[in-house]
XYZ file of C-alpha atoms in Angstrom:
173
model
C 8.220 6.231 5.059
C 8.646 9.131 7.199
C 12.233 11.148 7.629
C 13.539 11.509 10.941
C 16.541 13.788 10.288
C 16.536 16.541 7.684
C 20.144 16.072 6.534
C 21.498 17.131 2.883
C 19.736 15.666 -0.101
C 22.453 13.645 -1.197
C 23.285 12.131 2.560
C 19.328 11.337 2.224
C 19.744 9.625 -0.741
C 22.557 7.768 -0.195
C 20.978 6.278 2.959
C 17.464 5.802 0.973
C 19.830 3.159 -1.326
C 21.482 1.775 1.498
C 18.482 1.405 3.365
C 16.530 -0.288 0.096
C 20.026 -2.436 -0.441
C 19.690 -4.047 3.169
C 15.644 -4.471 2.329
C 16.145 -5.948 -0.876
C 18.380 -8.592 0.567
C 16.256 -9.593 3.477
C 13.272 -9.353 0.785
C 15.697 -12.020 -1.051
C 17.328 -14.281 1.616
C 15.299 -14.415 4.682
C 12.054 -15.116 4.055
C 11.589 -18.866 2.616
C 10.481 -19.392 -0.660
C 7.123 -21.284 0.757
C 6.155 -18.250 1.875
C 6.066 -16.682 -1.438
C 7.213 -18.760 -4.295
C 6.269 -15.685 -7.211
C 9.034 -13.123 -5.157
C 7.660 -9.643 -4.694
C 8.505 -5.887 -6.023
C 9.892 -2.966 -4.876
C 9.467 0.477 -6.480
C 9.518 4.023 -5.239
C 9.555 7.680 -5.755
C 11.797 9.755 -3.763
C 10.944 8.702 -0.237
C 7.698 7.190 -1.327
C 8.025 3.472 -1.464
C 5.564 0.921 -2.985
C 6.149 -2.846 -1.824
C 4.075 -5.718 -3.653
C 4.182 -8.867 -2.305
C 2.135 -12.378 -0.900
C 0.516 -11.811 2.255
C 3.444 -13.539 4.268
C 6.440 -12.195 2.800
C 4.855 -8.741 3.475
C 4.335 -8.613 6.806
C 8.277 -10.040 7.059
C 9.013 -6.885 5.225
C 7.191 -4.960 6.938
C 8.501 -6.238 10.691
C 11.741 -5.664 8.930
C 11.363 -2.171 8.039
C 9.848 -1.595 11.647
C 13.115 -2.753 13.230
C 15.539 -1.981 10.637
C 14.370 0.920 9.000
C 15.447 3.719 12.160
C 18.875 2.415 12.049
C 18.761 4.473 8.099
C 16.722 6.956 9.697
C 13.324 5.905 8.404
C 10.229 4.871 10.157
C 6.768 3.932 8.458
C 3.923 5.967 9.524
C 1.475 3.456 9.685
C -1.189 5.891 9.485
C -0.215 6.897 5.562
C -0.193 3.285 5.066
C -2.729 1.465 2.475
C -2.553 -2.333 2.487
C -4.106 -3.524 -0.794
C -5.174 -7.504 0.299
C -4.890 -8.945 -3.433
C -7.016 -12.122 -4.174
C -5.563 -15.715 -3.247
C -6.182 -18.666 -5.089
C -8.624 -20.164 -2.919
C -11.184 -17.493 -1.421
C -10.243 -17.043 2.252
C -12.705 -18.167 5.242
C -13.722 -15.548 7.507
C -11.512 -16.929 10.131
C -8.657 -16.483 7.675
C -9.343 -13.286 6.499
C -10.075 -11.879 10.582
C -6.257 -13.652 11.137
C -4.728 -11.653 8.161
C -5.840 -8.430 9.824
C -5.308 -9.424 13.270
C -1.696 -9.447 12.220
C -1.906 -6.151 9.738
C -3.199 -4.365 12.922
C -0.869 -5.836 15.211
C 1.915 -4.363 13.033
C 0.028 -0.737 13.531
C -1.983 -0.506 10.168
C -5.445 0.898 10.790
C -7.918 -1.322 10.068
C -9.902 1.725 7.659
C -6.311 1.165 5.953
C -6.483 -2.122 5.115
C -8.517 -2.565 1.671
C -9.745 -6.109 0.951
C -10.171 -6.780 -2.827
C -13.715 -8.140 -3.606
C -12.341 -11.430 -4.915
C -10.398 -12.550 -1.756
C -14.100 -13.413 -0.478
C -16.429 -13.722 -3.366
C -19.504 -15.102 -2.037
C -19.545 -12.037 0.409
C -22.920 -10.371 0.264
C -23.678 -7.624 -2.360
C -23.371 -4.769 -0.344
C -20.063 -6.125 1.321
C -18.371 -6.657 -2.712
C -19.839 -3.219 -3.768
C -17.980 -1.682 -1.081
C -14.807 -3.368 -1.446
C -14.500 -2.866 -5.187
C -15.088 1.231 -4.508
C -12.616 1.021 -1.836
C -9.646 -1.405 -3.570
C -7.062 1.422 -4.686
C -3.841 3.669 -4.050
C -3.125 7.065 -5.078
C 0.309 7.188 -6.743
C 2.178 10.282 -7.923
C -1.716 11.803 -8.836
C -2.728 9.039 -10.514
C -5.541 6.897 -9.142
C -4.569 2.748 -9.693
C -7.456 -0.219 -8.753
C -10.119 -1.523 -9.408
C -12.250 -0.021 -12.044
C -15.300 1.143 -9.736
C -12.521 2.677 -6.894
C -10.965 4.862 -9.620
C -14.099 6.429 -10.683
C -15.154 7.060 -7.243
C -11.685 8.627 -6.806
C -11.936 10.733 -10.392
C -15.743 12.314 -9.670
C -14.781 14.829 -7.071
C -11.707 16.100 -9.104
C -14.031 15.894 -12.456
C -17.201 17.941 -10.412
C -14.172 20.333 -9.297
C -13.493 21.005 -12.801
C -16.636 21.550 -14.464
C -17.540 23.855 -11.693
C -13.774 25.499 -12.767
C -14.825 25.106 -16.187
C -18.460 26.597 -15.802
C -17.054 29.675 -14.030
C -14.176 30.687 -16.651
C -17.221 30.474 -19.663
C -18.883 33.055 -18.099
C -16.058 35.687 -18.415
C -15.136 36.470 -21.549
């Protein structure tokens, strides 16, 4: 979520709660429980806010921060944005799964933000599941959280940064 106004931190905060208050009880009353009998979760850090969710009760939230959200002084920067597509309990079609982000893009998520976990489509091809399961993650306060083969991928850089680090301090005494 991105701050429009820099007022003091406590005026920030204060809206930040009132602004998660009026989420939380859209989150609660206005979407029907059809549309995502398990609930959802909402957790954040600061201005940083994590929303977990079904597919459906989601993108309510997120049309609802889109309209509501400037009223607190907050818009989403869609660009920032990672949309972790968890696994449903039947494997979606292709038709479903073009739908899904047909609407995720029509609410301004980039497509390259939009990471589909290898299970929502098992019987993908090889390539197609390898790719997911390196992409399927978040960074969250510095730690990497996915699946197993995105968190390596995430870890090697930082871990070839500090051996290089580690390499050059040895040599001076």
């Amino acid at each position: 979520i991105g701050r429009r106004s820099r007022a003091s931190s406590t005026q920030y905060r204060t809206k930040l709660c009132e602004f998660l208050c009026s989420l939380c009880r859209y989150y609660k009353y206005h979407v029907p429980d059809y549309m995502a009998p398990k609930g959802g979760l909402i957790c954040g850090y600061i201005d940083d806010l994590y929303w977990a969710a079904t597919f459906f009760k989601m993108v309510k939230v997120i049309e609802f921060v889109i309209e509501r959200g400037p009223a607190f002084g907050y818009t989403l920067n869609m660009k920032k944005c990672t949309y972790l597509m968890a696994p449903t309990v039947n494997a979606l079609t292709d038709e479903e799964l073009d739908q899904r982000l047909a609407v995720l893009t029509a609410l301004g998520l980039p497509l390259e933000n939009i990471k589909i976990h290898p299970d929502c489509q098992p019987e993908s091809p090889p390539e197609v599941l390898a790719k997911r399961r390196v992409e399927w993650g978040f960074k969250i306060l510095g730690a990497f959280v996915g699946t197993d083969e995105y968190v390596l991928a995430s870890l090697r850089p930082k871990m070839e940064g500090l051996r290089n680090l580690s390499q050059t301090l040895l040599r001076y005494p």
